[in-house]
PDB file of C-alpha atoms in Angstrom:
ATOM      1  CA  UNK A  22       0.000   0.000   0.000  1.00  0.00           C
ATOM      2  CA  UNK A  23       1.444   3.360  -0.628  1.00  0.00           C
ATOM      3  CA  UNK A  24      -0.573   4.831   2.704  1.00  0.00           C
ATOM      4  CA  UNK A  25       0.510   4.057   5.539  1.00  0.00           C
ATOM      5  CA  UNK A  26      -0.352   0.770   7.175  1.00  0.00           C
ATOM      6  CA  UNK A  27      -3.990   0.358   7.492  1.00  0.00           C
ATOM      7  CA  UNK A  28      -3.669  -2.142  10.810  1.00  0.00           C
ATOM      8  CA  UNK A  29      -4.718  -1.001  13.910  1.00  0.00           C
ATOM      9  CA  UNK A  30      -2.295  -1.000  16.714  1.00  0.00           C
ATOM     10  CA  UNK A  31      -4.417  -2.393  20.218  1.00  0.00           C
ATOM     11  CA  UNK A  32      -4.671  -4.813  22.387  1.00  0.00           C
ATOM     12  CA  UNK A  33      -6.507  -8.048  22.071  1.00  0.00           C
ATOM     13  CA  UNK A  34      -9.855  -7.187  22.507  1.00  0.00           C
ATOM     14  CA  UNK A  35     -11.956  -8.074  25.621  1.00  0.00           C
ATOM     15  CA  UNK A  36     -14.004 -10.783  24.962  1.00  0.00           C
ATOM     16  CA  UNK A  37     -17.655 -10.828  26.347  1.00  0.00           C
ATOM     17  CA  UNK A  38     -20.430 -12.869  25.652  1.00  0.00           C
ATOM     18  CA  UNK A  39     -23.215 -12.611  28.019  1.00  0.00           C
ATOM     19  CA  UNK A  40     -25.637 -15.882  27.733  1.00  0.00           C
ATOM     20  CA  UNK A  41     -29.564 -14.950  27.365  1.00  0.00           C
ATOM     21  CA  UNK A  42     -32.586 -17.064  27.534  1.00  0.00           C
ATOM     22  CA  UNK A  43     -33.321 -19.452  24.377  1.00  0.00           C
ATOM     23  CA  UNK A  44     -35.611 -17.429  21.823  1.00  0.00           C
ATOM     24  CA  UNK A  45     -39.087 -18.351  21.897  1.00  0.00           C
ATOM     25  CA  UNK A  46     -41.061 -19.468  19.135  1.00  0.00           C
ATOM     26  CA  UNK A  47     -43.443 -16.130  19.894  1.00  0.00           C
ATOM     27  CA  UNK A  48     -40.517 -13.830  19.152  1.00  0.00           C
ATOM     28  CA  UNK A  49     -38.340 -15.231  16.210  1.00  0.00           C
ATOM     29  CA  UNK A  50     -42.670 -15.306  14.417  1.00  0.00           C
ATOM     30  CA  UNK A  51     -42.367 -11.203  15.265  1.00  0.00           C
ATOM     31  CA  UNK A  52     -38.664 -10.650  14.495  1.00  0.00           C
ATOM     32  CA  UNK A  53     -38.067  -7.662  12.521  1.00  0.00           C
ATOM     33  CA  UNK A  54     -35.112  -9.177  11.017  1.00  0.00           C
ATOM     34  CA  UNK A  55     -37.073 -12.194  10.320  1.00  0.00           C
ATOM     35  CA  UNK A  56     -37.278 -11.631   6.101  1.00  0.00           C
ATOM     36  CA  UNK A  57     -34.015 -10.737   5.626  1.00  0.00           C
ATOM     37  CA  UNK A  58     -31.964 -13.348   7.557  1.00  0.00           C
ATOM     38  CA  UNK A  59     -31.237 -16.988   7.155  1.00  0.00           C
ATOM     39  CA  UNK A  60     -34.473 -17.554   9.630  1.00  0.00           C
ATOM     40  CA  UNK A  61     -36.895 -16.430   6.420  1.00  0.00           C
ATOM     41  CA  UNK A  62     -36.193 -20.449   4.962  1.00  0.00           C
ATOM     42  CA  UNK A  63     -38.063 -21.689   7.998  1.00  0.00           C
ATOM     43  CA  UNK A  64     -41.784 -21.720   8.302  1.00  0.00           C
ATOM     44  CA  UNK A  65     -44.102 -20.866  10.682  1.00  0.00           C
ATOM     45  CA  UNK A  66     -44.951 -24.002  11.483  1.00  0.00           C
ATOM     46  CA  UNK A  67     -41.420 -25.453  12.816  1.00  0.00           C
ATOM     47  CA  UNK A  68     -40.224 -21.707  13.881  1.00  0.00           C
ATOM     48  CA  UNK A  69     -40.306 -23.583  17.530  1.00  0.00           C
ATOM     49  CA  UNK A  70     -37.363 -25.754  16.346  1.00  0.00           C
ATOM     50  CA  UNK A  71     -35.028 -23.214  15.499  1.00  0.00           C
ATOM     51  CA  UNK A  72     -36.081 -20.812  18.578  1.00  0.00           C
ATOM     52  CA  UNK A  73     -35.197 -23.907  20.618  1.00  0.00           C
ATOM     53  CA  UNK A  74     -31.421 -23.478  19.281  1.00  0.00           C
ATOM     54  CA  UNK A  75     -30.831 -19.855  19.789  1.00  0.00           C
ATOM     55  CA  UNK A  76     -29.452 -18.037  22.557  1.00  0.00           C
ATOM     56  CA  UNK A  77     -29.894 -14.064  22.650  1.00  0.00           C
ATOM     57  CA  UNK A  78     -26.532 -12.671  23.240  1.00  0.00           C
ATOM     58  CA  UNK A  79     -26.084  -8.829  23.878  1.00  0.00           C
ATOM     59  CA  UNK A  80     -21.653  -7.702  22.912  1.00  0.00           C
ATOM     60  CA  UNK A  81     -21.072  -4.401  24.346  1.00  0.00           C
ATOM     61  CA  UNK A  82     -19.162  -2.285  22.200  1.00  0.00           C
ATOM     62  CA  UNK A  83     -15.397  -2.857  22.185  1.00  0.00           C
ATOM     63  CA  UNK A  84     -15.716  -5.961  23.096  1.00  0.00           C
ATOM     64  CA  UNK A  85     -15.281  -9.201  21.145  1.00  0.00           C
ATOM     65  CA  UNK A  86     -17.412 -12.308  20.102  1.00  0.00           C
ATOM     66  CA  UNK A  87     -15.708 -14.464  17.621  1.00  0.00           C
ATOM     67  CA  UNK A  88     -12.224 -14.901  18.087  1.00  0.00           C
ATOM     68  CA  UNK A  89     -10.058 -15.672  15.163  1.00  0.00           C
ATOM     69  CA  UNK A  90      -8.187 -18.853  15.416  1.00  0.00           C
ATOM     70  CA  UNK A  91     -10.780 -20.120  18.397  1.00  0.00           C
ATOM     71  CA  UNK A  92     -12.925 -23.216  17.888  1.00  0.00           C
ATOM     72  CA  UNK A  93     -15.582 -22.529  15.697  1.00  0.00           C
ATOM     73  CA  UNK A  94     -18.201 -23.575  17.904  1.00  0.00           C
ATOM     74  CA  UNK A  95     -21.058 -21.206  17.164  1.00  0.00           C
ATOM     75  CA  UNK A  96     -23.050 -19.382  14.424  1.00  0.00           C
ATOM     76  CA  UNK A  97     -24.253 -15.979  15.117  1.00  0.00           C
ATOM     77  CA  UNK A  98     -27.044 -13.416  13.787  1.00  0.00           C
ATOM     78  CA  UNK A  99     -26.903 -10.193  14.280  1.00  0.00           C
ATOM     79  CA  UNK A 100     -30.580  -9.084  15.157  1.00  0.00           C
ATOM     80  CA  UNK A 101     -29.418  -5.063  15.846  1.00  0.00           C
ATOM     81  CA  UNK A 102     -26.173  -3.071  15.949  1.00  0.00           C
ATOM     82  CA  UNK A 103     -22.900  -3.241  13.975  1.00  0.00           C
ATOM     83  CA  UNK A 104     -19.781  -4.956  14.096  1.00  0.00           C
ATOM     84  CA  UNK A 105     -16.241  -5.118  12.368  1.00  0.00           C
ATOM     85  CA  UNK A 106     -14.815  -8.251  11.472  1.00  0.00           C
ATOM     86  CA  UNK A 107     -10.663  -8.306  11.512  1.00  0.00           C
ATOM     87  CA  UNK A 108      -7.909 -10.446  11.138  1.00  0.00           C
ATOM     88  CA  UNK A 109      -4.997 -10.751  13.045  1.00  0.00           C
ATOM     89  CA  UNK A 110      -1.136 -10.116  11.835  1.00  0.00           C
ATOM     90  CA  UNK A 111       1.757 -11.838  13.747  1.00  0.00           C
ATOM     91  CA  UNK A 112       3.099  -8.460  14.918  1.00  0.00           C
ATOM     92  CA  UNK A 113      -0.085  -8.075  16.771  1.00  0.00           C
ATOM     93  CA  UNK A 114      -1.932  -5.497  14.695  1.00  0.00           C
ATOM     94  CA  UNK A 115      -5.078  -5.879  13.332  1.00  0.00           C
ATOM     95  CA  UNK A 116      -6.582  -5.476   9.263  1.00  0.00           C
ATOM     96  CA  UNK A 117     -10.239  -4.576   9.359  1.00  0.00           C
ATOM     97  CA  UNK A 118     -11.557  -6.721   6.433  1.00  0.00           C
ATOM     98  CA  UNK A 119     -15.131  -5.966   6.695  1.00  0.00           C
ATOM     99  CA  UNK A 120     -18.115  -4.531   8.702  1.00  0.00           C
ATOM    100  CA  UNK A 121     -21.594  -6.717   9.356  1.00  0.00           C
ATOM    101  CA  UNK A 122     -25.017  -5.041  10.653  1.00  0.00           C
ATOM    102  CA  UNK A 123     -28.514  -6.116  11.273  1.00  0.00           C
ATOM    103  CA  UNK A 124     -29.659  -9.240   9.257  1.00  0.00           C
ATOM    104  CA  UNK A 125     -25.967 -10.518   8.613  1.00  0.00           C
ATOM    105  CA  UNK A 126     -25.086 -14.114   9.582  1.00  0.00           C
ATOM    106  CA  UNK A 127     -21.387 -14.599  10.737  1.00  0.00           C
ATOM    107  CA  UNK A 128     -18.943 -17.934  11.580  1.00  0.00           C
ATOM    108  CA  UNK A 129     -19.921 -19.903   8.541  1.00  0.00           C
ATOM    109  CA  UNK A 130     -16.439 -21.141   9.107  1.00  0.00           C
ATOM    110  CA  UNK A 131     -15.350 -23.642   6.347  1.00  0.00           C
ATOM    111  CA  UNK A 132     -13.349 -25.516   9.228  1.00  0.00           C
ATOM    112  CA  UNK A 133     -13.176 -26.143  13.131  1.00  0.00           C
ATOM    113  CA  UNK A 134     -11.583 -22.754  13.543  1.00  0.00           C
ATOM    114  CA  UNK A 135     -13.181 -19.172  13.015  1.00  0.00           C
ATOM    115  CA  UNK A 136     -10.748 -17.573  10.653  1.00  0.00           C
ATOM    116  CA  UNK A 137     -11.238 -13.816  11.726  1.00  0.00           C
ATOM    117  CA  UNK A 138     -12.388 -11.859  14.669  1.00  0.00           C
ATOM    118  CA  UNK A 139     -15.284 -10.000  15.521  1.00  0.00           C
ATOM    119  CA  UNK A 140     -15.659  -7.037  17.575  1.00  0.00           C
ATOM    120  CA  UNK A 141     -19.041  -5.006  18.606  1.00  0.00           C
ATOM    121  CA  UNK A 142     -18.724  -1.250  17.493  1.00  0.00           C
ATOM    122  CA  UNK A 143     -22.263  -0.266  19.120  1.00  0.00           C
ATOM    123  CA  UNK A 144     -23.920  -2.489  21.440  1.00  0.00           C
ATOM    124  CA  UNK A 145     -25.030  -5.413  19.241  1.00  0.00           C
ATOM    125  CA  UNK A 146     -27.475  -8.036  19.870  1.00  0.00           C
ATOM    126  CA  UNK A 147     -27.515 -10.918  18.567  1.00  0.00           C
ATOM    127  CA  UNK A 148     -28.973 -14.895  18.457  1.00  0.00           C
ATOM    128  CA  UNK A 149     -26.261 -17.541  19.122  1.00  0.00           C
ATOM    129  CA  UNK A 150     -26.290 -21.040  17.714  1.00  0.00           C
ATOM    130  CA  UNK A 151     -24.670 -23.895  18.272  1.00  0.00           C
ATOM    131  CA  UNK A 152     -23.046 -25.237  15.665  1.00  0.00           C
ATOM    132  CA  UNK A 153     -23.618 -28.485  16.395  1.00  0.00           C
ATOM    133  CA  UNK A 154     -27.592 -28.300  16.835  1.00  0.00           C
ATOM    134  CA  UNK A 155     -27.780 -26.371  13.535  1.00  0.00           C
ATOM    135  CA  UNK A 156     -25.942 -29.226  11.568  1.00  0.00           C
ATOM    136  CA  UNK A 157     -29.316 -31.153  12.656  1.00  0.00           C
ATOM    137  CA  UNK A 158     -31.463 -28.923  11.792  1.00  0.00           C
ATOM    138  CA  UNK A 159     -29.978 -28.875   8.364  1.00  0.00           C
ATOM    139  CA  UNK A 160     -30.426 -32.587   8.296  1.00  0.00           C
ATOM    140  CA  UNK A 161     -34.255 -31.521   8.333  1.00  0.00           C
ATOM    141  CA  UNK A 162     -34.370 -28.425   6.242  1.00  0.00           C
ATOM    142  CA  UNK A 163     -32.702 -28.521   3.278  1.00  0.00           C
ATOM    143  CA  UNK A 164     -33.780 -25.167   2.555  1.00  0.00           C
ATOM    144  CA  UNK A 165     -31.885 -23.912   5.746  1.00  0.00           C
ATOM    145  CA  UNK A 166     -28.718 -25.592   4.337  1.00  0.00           C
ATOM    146  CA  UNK A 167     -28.917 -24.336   0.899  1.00  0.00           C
ATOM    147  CA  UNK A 168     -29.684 -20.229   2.329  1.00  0.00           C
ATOM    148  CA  UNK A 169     -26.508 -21.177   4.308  1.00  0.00           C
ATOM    149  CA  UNK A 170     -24.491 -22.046   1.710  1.00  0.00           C
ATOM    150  CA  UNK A 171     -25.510 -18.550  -0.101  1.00  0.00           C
ATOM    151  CA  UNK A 172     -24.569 -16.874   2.843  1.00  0.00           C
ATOM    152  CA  UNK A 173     -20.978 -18.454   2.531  1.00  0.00           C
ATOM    153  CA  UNK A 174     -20.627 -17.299  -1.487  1.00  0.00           C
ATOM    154  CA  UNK A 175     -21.761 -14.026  -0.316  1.00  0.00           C
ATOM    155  CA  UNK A 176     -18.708 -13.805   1.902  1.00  0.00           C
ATOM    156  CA  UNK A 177     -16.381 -15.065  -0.550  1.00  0.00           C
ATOM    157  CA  UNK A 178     -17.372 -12.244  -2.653  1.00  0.00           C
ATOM    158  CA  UNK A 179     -16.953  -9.686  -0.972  1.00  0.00           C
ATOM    159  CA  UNK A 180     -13.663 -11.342  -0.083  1.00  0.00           C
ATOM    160  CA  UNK A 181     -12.532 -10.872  -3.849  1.00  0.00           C
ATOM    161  CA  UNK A 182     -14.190  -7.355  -3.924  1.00  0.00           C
ATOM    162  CA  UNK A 183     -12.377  -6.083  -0.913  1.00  0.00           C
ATOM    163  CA  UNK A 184      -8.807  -7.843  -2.788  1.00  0.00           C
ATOM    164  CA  UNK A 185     -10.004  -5.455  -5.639  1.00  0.00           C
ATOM    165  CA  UNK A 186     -10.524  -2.843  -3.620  1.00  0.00           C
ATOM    166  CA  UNK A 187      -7.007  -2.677  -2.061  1.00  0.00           C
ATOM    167  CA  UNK A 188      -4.817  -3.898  -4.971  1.00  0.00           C
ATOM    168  CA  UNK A 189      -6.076  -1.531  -7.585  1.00  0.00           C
ATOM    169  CA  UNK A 190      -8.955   1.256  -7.075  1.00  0.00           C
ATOM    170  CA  UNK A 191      -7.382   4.618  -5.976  1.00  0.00           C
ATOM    171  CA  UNK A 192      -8.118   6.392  -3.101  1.00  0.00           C
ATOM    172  CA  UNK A 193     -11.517   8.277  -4.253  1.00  0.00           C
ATOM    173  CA  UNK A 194     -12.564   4.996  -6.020  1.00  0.00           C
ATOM    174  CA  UNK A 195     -12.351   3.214  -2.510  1.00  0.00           C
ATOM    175  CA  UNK A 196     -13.975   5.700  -0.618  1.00  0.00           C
ATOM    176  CA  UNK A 197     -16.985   5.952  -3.147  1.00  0.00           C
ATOM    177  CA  UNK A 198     -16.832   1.625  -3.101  1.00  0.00           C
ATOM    178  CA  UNK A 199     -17.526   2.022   0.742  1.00  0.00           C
ATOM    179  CA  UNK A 200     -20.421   4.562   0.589  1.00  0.00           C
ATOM    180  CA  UNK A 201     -22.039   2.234  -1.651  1.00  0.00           C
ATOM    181  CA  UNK A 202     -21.310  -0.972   0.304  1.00  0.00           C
ATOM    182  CA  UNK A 203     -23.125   1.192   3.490  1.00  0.00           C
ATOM    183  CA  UNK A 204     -26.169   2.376   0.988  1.00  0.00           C
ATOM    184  CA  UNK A 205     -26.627  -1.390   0.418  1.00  0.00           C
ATOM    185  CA  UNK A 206     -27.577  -2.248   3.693  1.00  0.00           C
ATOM    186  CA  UNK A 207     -30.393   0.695   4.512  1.00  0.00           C
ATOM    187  CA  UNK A 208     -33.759   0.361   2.740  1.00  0.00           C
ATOM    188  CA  UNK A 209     -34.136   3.666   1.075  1.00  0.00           C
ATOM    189  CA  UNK A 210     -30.496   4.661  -1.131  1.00  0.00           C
ATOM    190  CA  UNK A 211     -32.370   8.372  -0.359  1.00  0.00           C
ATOM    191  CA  UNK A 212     -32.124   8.708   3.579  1.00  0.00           C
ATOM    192  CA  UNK A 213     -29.522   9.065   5.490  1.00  0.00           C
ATOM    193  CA  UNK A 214     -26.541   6.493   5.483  1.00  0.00           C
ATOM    194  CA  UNK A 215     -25.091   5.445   9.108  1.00  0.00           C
ATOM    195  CA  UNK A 216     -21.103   5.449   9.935  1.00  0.00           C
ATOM    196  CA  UNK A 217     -21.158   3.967  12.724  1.00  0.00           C
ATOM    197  CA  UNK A 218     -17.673   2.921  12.591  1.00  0.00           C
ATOM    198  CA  UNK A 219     -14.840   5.382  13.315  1.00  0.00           C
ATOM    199  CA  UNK A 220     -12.542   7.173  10.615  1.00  0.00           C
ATOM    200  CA  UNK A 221      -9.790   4.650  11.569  1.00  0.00           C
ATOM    201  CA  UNK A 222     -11.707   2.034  11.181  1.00  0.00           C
ATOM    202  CA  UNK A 223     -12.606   2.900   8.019  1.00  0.00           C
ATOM    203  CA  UNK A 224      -9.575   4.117   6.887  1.00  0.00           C
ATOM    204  CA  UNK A 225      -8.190   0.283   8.153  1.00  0.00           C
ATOM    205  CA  UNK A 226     -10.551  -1.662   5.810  1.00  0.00           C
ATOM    206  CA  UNK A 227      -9.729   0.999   2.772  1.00  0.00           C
ATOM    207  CA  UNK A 228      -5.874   0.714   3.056  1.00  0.00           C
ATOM    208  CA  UNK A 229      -5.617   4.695   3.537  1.00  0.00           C
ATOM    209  CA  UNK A 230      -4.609   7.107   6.247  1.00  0.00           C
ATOM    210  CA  UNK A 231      -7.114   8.750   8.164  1.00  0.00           C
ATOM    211  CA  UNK A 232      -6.236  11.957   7.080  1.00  0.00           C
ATOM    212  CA  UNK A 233      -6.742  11.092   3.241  1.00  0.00           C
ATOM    213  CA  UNK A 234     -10.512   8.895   4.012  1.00  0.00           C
ATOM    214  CA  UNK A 235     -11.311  13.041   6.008  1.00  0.00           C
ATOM    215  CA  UNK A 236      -9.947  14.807   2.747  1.00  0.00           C
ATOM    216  CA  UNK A 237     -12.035  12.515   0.216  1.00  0.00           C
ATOM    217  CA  UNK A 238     -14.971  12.815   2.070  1.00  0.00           C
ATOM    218  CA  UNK A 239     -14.327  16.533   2.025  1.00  0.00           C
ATOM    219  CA  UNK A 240     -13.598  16.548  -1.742  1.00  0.00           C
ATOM    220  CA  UNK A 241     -16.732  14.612  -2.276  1.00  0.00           C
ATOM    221  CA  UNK A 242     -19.366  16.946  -0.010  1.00  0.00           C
ATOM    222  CA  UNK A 243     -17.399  19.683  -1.996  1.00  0.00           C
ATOM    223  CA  UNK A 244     -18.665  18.004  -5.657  1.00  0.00           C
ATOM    224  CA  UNK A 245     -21.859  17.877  -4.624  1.00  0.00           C
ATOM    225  CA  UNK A 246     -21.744  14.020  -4.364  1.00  0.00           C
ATOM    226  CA  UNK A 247     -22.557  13.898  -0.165  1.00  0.00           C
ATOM    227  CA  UNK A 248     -23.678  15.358   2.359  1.00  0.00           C
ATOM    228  CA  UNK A 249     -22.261  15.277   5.899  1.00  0.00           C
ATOM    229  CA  UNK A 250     -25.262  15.009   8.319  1.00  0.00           C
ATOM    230  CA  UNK A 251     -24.887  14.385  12.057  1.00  0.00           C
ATOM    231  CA  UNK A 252     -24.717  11.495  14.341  1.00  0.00           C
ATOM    232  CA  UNK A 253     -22.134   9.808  11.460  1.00  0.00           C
ATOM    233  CA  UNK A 254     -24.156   9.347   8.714  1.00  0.00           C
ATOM    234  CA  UNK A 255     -23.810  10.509   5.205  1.00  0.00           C
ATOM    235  CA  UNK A 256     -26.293  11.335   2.211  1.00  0.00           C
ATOM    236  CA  UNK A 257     -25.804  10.372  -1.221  1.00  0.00           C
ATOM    237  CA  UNK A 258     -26.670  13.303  -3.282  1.00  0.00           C
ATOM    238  CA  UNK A 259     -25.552  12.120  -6.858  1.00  0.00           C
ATOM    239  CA  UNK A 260     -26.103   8.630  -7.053  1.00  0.00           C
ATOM    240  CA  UNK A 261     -24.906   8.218 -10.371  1.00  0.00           C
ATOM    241  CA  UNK A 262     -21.950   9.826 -10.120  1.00  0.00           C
ATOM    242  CA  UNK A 263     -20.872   7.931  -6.936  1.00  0.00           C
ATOM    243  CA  UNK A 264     -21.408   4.304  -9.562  1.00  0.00           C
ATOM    244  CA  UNK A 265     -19.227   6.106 -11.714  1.00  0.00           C
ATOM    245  CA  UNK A 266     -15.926   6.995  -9.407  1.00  0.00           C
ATOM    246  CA  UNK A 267     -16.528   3.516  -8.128  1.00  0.00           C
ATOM    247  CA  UNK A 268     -15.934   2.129 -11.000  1.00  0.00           C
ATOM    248  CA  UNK A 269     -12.939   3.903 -12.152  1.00  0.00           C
ATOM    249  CA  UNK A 270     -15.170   5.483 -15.226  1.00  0.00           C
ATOM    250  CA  UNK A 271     -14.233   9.205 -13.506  1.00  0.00           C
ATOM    251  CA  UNK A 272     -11.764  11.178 -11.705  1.00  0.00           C
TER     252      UNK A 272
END
C-alpha cells in the first residue's frame, strides 16, 4: 500500500459474551429481522425448532465475540447493531476486512476454527447457535442448508471485492466503493446512510490514512456528491456519479 499501514495497533480485545434465555417461538414469528436473515427459509410451522437453538446474546461495544483462530463452535445473527470483522497479523496489529449489521449471519467457518475476529462497534445483539444443533437442523431443512451455503458465497465475494478494492482502485474509487457498500444495507439509497464505525476504522478496511478517508470525504461533499449530516451518517446526493468513481469510469 502506498498509505501508511492500514492495521490497527491495540490490544486483544476483551471478549464478552453474556448468555440470554433461548428465543421463543413467539418472538423469532415477530422478528423484525425475520425476512431478511437466514431464519426467512423456515416456516411458521417449525419456527419452535429453530427458537429452541438460539441463545440471545447482547456484545457491548469494544468488546469481542468471535475470536479468530478459536474453535468454531457457534453461528451468530446479528438481530441489531454493527460490528467489524478483523484479522490478526503476527506483529499483533489488526486489518479490518469488513463490517456486518442487522440481518448478517457470521462464523460460517469452512473448518473447526473461526478464521477472523469479531468485535461489537455499538452495542449489538444478537442470536447464538450452536453449531452443532444447527448441523441437525440442516439434516431436516434442506432449505436452511442451501440459504446457508448462499450466505458463505456471499462472503467469498466480498472477499474478492475487498482484494479489488485494495490492490487496484485509488483512493476516491475506494472511498466511493464504501459509501455504496453502506447504501446497500439501509432500505431507502435516499435517507440518510449510518457510519457507525470510526474514521480509523474505516480508513483500516480501505488501506488509507485517516487523514486522506477526512480529505475525500471533504472533496466529495465539496462536488456535490454527499452530504455530511450528524450522528455519522452521510447522504448520497448524486447517485450516479458515486457508480461512476466507483468504477474507475471518472476522476
Amino acid at each position: 500500500m502506498s498509505d501508511q499501514t492500514a492495521c490497527q495497533r491495540d490490544a486483544r480485545p476483551r471478549r464478552l459474551i453474556l448468555a440470554g434465555a433461548h428465543r421463543q417461538p413467539g418472538y423469532c414469528l415477530s422478528c423484525g429481522i425475520r425476512a431478511q436473515s437466514v431464519c426467512s427459509v423456515i416456516d411458521d410451522d417449525d419456527i419452535a425448532r429453530l427458537a429452541e437453538t438460539a441463545v440471545e446474546t447482547l456484545v457491548l461495544p469494544g468488546r469481542s465475540f468471535i475470536e479468530e483462530g478459536a474453535p468454531a463452535t457457534d453461528f451468530y445473527n446479528i438481530t441489531s447493531g454493527n460490528v467489524k470483522l478483523f484479522k490478526a497479523l503476527p506483529d499483533g496489529r489488526r486489518q479490518i476486512t469488513g463490517f456486518a449489521t442487522t440481518g448478517h449471519f457470521l462464523g460460517l467457518a469452512v473448518s473447526d476454527l473461526y478464521a477472523f475476529g469479531a468485535e461489537a462497534i455499538d452495542t449489538v445483539r444478537l442470536c447464538r447457535f450452536s453449531r452443532a444443533r444447527m448441523r441437525l437442523l440442516m439434516d431436516d431443512f434442506p432449505r436452511l442448508e442451501r440459504r446457508l451455503l448462499a450466505e458463505a458465497s456471499n462472503e467469498l465475494v466480498a472477499a474478492q471485492n475487498q482484494m479489488l478494492l485494495l490492490g487496484r482502485k485509488t483512493a476516491r474509487e475506494r472511498v466511493a466503493s464504501f459509501l455504496l457498500e453502506r447504501v446497500r444495507e439501509v432500505a431507502n439509497p435516499s435517507e440518510d446512510v449510518p457510519l457507525p464505525m470510526t474514521r480509523s476504522d474505516m480508513a483500516d478496511y480501505l488501506g488509507l490514512t485517516i487523514e486522506t478517508v477526512s480529505r475525500t470525504l471533504s472533496w466529495m461533499r465539496t462536488e456535490r456528491l454527499v452530504t455530511i449530516g450528524k450522528g455519522h451518517t452521510v447522504r448520497i446526493t448524486a447517485m450516479e456519479r458515486l457508480h461512476a468513481l466507483a468504477a474507475g469510469e471518472t476522476g
